[in-house]
Short mmCIF file of C-alpha atoms and ligand atoms in Angstrom, two decimals:
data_model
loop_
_atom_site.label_atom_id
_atom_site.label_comp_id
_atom_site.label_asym_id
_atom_site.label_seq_id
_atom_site.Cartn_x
_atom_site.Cartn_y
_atom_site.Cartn_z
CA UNK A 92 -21.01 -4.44 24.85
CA UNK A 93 -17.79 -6.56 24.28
CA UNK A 94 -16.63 -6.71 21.50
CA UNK A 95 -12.96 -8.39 19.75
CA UNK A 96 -11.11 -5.73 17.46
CA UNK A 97 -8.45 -6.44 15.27
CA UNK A 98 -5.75 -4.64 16.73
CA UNK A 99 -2.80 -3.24 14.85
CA UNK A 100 0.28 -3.63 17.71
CA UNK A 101 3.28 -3.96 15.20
CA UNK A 102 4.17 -1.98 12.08
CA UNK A 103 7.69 -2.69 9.86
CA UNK A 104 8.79 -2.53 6.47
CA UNK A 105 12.09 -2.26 4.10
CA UNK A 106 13.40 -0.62 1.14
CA UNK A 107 15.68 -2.54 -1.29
CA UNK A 108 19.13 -0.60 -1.44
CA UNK A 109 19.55 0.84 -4.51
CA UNK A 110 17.76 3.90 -5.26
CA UNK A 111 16.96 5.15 -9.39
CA UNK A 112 16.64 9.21 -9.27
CA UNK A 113 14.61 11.22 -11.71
CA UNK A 114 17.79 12.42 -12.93
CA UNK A 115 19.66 9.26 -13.79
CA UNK A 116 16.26 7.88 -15.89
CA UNK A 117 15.99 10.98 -17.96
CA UNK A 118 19.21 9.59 -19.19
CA UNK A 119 17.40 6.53 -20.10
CA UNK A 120 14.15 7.48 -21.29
CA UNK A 121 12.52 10.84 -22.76
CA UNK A 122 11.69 12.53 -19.63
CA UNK A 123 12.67 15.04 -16.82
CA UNK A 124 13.04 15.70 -13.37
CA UNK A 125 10.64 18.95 -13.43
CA UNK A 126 8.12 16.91 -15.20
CA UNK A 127 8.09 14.11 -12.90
CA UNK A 128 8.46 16.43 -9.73
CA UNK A 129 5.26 18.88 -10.93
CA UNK A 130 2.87 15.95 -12.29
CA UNK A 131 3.83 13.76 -9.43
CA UNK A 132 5.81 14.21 -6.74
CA UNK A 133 8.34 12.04 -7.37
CA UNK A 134 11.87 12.44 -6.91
CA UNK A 135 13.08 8.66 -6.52
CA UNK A 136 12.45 5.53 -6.28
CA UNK A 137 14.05 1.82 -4.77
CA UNK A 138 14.37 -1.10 -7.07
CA UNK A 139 15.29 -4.64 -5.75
CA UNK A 140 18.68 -6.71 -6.63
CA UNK A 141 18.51 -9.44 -9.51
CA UNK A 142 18.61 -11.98 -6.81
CA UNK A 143 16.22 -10.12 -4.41
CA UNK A 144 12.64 -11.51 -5.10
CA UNK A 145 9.49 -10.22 -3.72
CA UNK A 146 9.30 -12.60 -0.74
CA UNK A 147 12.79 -11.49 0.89
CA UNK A 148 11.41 -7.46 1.11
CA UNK A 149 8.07 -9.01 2.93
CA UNK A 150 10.26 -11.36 4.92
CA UNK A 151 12.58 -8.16 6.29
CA UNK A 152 9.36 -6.10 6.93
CA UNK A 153 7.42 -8.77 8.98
CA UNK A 154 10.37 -9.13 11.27
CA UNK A 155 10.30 -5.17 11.52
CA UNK A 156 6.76 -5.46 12.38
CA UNK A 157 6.96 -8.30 14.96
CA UNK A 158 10.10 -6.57 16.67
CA UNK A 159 7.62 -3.73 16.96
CA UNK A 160 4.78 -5.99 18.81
CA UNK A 161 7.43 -7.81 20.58
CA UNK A 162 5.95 -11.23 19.34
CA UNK A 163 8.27 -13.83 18.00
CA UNK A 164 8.26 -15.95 14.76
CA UNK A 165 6.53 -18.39 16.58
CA UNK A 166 3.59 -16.78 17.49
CA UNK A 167 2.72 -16.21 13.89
CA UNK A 168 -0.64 -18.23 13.02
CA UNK A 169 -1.43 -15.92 9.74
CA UNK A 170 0.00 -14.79 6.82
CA UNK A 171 -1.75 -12.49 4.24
CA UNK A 172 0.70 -10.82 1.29
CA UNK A 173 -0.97 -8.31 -0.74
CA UNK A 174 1.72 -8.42 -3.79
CA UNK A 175 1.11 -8.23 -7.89
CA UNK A 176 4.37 -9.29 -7.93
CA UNK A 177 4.55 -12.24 -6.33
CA UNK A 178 8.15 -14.47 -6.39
CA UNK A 179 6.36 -16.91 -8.79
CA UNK A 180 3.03 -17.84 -9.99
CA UNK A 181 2.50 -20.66 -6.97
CA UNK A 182 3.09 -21.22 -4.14
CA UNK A 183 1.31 -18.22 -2.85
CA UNK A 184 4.07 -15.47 -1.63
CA UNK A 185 3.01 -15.59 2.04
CA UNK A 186 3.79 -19.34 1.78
CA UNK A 187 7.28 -18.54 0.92
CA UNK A 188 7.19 -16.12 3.71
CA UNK A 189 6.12 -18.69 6.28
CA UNK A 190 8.99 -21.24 4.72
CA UNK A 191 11.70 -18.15 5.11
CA UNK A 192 10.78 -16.70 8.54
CA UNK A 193 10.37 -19.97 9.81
CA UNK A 194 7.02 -19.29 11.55
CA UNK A 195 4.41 -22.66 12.21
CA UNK A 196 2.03 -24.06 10.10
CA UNK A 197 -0.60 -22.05 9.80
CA UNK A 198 -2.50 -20.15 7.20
CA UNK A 199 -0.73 -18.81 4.35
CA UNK A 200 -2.16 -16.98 1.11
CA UNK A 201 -1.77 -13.97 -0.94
CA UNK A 202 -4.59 -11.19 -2.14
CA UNK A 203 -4.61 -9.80 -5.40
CA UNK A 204 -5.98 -6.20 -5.40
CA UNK A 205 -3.10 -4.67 -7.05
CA UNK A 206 -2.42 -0.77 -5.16
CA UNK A 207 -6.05 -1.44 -2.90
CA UNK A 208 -4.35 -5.07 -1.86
CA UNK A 209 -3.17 -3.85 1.71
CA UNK A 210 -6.72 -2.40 2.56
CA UNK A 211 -8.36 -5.31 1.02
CA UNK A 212 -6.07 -8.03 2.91
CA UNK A 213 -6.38 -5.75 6.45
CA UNK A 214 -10.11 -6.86 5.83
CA UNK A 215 -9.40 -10.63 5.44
CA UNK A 216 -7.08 -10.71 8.23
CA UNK A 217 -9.97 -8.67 10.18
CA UNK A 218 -12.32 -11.18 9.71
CA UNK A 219 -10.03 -14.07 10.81
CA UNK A 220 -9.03 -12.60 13.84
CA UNK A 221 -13.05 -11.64 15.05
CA UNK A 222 -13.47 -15.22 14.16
CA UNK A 223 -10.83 -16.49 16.80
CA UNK A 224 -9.34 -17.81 14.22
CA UNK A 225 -6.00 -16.10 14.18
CA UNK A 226 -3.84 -14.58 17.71
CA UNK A 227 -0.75 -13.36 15.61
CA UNK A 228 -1.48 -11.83 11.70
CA UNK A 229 1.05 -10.44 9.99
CA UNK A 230 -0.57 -8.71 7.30
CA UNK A 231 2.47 -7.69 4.61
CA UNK A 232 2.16 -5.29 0.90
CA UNK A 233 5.08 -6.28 -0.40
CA UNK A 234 5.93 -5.07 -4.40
CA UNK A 235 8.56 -5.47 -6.81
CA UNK A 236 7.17 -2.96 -9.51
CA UNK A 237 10.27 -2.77 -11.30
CA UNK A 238 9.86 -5.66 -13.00
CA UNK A 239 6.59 -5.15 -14.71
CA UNK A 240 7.98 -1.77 -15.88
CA UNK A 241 8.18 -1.61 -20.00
CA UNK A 242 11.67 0.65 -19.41
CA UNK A 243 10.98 2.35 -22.66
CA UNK A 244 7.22 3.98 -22.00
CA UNK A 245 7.93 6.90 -19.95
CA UNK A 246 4.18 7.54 -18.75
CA UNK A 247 5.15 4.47 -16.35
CA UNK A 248 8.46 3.53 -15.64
CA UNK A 249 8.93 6.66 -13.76
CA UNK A 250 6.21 6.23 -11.52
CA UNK A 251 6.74 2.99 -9.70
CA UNK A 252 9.17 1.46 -7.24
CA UNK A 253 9.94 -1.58 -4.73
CA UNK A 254 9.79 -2.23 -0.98
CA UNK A 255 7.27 -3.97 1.30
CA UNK A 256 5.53 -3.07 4.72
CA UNK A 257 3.72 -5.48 7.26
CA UNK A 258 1.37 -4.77 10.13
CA UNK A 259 1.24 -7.19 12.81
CA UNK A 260 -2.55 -7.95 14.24
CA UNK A 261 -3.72 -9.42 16.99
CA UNK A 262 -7.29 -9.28 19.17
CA UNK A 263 -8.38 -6.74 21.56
CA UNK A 264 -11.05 -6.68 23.58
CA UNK A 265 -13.04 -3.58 23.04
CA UNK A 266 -16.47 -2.03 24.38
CA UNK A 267 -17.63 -1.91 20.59
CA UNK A 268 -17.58 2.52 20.40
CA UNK A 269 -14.86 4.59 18.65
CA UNK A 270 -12.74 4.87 21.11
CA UNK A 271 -11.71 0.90 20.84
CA UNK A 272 -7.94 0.16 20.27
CA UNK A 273 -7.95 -1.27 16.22
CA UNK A 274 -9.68 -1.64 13.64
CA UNK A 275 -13.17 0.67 13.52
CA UNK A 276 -14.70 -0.18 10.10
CA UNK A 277 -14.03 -0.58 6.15
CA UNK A 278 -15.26 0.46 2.61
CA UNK A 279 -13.95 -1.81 -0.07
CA UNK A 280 -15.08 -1.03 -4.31
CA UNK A 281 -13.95 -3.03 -7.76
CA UNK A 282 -15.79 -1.40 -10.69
CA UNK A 283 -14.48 -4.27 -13.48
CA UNK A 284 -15.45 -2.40 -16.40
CA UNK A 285 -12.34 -0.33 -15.88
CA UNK A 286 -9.58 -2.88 -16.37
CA UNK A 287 -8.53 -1.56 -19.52
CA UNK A 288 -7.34 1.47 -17.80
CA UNK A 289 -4.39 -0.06 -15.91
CA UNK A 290 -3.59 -3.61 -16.84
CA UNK A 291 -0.25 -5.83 -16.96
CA UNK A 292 -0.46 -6.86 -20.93
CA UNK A 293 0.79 -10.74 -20.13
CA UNK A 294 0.13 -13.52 -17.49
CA UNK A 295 -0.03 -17.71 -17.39
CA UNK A 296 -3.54 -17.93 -19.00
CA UNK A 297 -3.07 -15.31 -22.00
CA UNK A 298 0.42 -14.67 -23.30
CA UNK A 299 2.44 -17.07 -20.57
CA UNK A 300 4.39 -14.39 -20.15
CA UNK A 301 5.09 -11.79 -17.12
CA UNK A 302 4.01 -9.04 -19.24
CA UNK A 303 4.16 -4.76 -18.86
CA UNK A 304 2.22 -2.62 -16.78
CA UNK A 305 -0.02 -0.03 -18.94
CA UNK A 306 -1.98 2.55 -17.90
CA UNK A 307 -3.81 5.23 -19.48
CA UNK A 308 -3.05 7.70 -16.48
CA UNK A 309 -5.12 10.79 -16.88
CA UNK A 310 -8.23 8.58 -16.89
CA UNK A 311 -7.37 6.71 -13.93
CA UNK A 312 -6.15 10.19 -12.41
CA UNK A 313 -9.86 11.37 -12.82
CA UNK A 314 -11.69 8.53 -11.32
CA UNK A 315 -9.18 8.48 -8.06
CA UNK A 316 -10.17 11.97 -6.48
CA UNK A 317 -13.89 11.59 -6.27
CA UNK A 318 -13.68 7.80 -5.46
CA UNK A 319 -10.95 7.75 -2.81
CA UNK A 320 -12.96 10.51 -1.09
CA UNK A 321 -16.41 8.46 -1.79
CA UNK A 322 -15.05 5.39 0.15
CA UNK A 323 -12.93 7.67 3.01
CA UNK A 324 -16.54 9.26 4.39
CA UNK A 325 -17.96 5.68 4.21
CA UNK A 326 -15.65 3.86 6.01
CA UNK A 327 -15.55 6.45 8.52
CA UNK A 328 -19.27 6.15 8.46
CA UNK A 329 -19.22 2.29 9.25
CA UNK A 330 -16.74 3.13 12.10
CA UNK A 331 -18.92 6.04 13.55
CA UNK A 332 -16.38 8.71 13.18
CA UNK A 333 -16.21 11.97 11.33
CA UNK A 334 -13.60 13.31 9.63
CA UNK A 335 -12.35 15.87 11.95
CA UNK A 336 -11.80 13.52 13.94
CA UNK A 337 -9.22 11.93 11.56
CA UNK A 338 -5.85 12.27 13.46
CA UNK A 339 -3.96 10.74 10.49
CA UNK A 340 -4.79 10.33 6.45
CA UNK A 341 -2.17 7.86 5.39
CA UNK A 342 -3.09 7.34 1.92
CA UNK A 343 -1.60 5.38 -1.06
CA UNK A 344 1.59 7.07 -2.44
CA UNK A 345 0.75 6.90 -6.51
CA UNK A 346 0.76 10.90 -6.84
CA UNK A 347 0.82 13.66 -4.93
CA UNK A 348 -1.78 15.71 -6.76
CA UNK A 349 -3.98 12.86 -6.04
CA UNK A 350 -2.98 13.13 -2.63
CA UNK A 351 -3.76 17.02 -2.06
CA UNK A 352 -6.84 16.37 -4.18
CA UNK A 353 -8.57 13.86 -1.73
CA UNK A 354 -7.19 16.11 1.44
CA UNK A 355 -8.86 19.32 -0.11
CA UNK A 356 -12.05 17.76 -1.02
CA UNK A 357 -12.63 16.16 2.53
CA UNK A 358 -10.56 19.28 4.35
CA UNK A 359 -8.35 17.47 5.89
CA UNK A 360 -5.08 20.06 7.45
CA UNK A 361 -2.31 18.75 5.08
CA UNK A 362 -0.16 18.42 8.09
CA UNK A 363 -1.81 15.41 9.27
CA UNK A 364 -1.58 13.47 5.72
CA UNK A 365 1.53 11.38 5.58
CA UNK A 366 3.17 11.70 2.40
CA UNK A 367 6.43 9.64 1.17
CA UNK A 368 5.83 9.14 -2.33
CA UNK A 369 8.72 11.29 -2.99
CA UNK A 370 11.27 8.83 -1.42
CA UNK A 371 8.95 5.82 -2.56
CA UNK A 372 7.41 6.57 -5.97
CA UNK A 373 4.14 4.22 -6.16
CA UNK A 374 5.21 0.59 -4.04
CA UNK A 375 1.62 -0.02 -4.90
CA UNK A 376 0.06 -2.41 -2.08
CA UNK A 377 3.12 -1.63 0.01
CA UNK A 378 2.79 2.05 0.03
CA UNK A 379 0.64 2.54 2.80
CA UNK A 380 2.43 0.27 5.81
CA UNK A 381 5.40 2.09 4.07
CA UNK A 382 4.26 5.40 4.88
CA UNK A 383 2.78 3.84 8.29
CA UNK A 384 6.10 3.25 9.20
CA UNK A 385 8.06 5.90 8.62
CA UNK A 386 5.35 8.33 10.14
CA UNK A 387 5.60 6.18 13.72
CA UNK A 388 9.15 5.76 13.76
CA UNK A 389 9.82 9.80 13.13
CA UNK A 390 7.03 9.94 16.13
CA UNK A 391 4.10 11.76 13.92
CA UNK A 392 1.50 9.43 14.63
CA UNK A 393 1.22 7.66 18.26
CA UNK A 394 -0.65 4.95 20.18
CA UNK A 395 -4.59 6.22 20.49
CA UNK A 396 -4.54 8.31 17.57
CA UNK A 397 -7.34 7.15 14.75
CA UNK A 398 -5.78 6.54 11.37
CA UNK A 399 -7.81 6.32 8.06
CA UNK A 400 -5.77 4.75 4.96
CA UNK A 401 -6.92 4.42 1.37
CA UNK A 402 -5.67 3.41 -1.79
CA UNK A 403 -7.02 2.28 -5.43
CA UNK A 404 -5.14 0.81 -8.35
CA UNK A 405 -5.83 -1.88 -11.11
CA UNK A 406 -9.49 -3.35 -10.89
CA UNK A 407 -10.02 -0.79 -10.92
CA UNK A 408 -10.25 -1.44 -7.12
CA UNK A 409 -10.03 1.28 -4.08
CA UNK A 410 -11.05 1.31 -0.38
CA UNK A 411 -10.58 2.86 2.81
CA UNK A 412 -9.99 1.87 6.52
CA UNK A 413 -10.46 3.40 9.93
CA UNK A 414 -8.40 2.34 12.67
CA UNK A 415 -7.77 3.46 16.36
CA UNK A 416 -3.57 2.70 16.78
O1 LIG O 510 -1.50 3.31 -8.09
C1 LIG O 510 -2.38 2.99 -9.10
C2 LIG O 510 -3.18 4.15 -9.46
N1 LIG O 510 -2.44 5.00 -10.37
C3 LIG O 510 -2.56 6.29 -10.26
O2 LIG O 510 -3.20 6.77 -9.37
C4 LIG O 510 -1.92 7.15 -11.32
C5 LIG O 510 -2.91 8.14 -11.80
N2 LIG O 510 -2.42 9.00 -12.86
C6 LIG O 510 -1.43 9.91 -12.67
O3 LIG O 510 -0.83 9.98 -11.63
C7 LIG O 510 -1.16 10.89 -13.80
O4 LIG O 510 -2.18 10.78 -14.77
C8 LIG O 510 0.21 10.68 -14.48
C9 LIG O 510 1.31 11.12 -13.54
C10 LIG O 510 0.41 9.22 -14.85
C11 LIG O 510 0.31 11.53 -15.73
O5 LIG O 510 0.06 12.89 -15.44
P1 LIG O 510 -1.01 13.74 -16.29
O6 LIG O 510 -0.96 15.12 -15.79
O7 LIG O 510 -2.32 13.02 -16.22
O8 LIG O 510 -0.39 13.71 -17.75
P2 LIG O 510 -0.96 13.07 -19.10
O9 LIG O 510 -0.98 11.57 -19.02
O10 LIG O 510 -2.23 13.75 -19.48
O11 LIG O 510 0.20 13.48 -20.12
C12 LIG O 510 0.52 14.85 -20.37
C13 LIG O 510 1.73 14.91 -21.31
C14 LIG O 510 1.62 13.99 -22.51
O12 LIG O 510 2.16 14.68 -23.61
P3 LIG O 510 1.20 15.32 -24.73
O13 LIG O 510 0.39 14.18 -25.27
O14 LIG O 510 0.39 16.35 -23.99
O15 LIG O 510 2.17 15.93 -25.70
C15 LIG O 510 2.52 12.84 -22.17
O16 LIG O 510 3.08 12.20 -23.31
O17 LIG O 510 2.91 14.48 -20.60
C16 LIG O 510 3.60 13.52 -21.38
N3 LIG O 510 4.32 12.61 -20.49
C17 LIG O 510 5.57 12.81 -20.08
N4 LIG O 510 6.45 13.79 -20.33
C18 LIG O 510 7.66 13.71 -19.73
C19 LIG O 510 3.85 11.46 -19.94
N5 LIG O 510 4.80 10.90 -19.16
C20 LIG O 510 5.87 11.73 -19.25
C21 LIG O 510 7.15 11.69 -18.66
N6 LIG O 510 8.01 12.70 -18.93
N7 LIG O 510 7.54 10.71 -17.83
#
């Protein structure tokens, strides 16, 4: 049977320049490099100029991406930016990413699901595009993390950073089985009773401020293993696959012990998990078309392979996604 898939033909993305090491905030703040290396994996992380908002990372990843497809501004007839930082609080981001690139009216907004907002807007963007509704996505995390960061609390300012990453999306026509170029199937979970675990302590409607991020780590640490894993078997479920036939886990960068956690408990072969949270630190919803992109442009994962990403954060809210490149 014919079917339309959402088909992911363009991936970009962009770091800000200037890069904070372990070693240069241990000056700043009561920690270490061994501490941060052994509870997390990080070794660095980019943080955006002054002058640099949120929109001008996603606006240098989306051109990445549509370089990639070889579509032009003008094609562009969506716009989905999964950001917690957005530039301000309206117009939506992706608006400001529409003004900027100079793409055509068309339809702009932003999703909110904190670290899970690139799987969550890849399924917003999916049902536009099965609809007929869109030809061109560009589907774009894009994070300035730095500047919810309380610079004194060392259980978070070492474990965040900036950048942005964009998929481009357009329809396929597939024959509706596993083997279909894009996207294969979904799980998406918000359990609401656990905001208090990672909250920003501010925003318009309470303190009118921007506020800090605060987390109470280890307890968000324990619900991430069994949960990530949960929602990786069901969305490989809804797209008919099984996981060893996973050619690439591209997960959310937050920690790399989260990382080998989920990989052990579903036995996935660590060499086909891409891992850059090292370089990165946690870009929440940018991570993942961060990590996309650097594993395609060093060549590790290629055109046909099937790719499953997941990611959780604030919500709390996680999900997975299969997809055939
Ligand atoms: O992307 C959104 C989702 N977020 C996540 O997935 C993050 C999940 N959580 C984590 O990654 C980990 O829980 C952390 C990396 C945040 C913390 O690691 P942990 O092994 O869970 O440590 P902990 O919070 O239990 O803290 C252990 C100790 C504490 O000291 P005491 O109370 O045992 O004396 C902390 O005060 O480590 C201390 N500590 C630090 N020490 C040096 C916390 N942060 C630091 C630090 N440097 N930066």
């Amino acid at each position: 049977m014919s079917v339309i898939r959402t088909a992911v033909t363009g991936v970009g993305s962009f770091l800000p320049e200037q890069v904070i090491t372990n070693a240069e905030l241990s000056k700043t703040v009561d920690t270490s490099d061994e501490w941060i290396v052994e509870r997390t994996g990080i070794r660095q992380r980019h943080k955006a100029r002054d002058d640099q908002p949120t929109s001008d990372l996603a606006v240098e990843a989306a051109k990445r991406a549509l370089e990639d497809a070889g579509k032009s501004v003008s094609d562009v007839d969506l716009i989905i930016v999964a950001t917690t930082t957005p530039d301000k609080t309206f117009p939506a981001t992706a608006a400001l990413v529409q003004q900027k690139l100079g793409a055509p009216v068309g339809i702009a907004f932003d999703v909110q699901a904190v670290c899970s907002g690139f799987v969550y807007a890849l399924s917003v963007a999916d049902g536009f595009v099965a609809r007929g509704m869109a030809k061109c996505a560009l589907v774009i995390g894009a994070e300035e993390m730095t500047r919810l960061m309380d610079w004194n609390d060392r259980t978070t300012c070492v474990l965040f950073g900036d950048g942005a990453g964009a998929f481009v999306l357009e329809p396929r026509e597939g024959q509706g089985t596993k083997d279909d170029q894009g996207i294969l199937g979904f799980a998406l979970r918000c359990d609401g009773s656990k905001t208090d675990l990672l909250y920003v302590d501010g925003g318009p409607a309470t303190t009118g401020t921007v506020g800090h991020l605060r987390m109470i780590g280890n307890q968000v640490f324990r619900h991430a293993v069994v949960n990530i894993s949960e929602a990786i078997v069901s969305a490989a479920k809804a797209a008919d696959i099984t996981i060893p036939e996973i050619d690439w886990f591209v997960p959310h960068q937050a920690n790399q012990r989260i990382i080998r956690g989920v990989g052990e408990r579903l036995g996935l072969d660590e060499n086909r998990v891409v891992s850059t949270v090292d370089q990165h630190a946690n870009t929440s919803a940018a991570s993942i078309p961060l990590a996309m992109d650097v594993a395609i442009k060093d060549g590790r994962i290629k055109r046909g392979d099937l790719v499953v990403l997941e990611a959780m954060g604030g919500g709390l809210t996680w999900g997975a996604c299969a997809f055939r490149l």
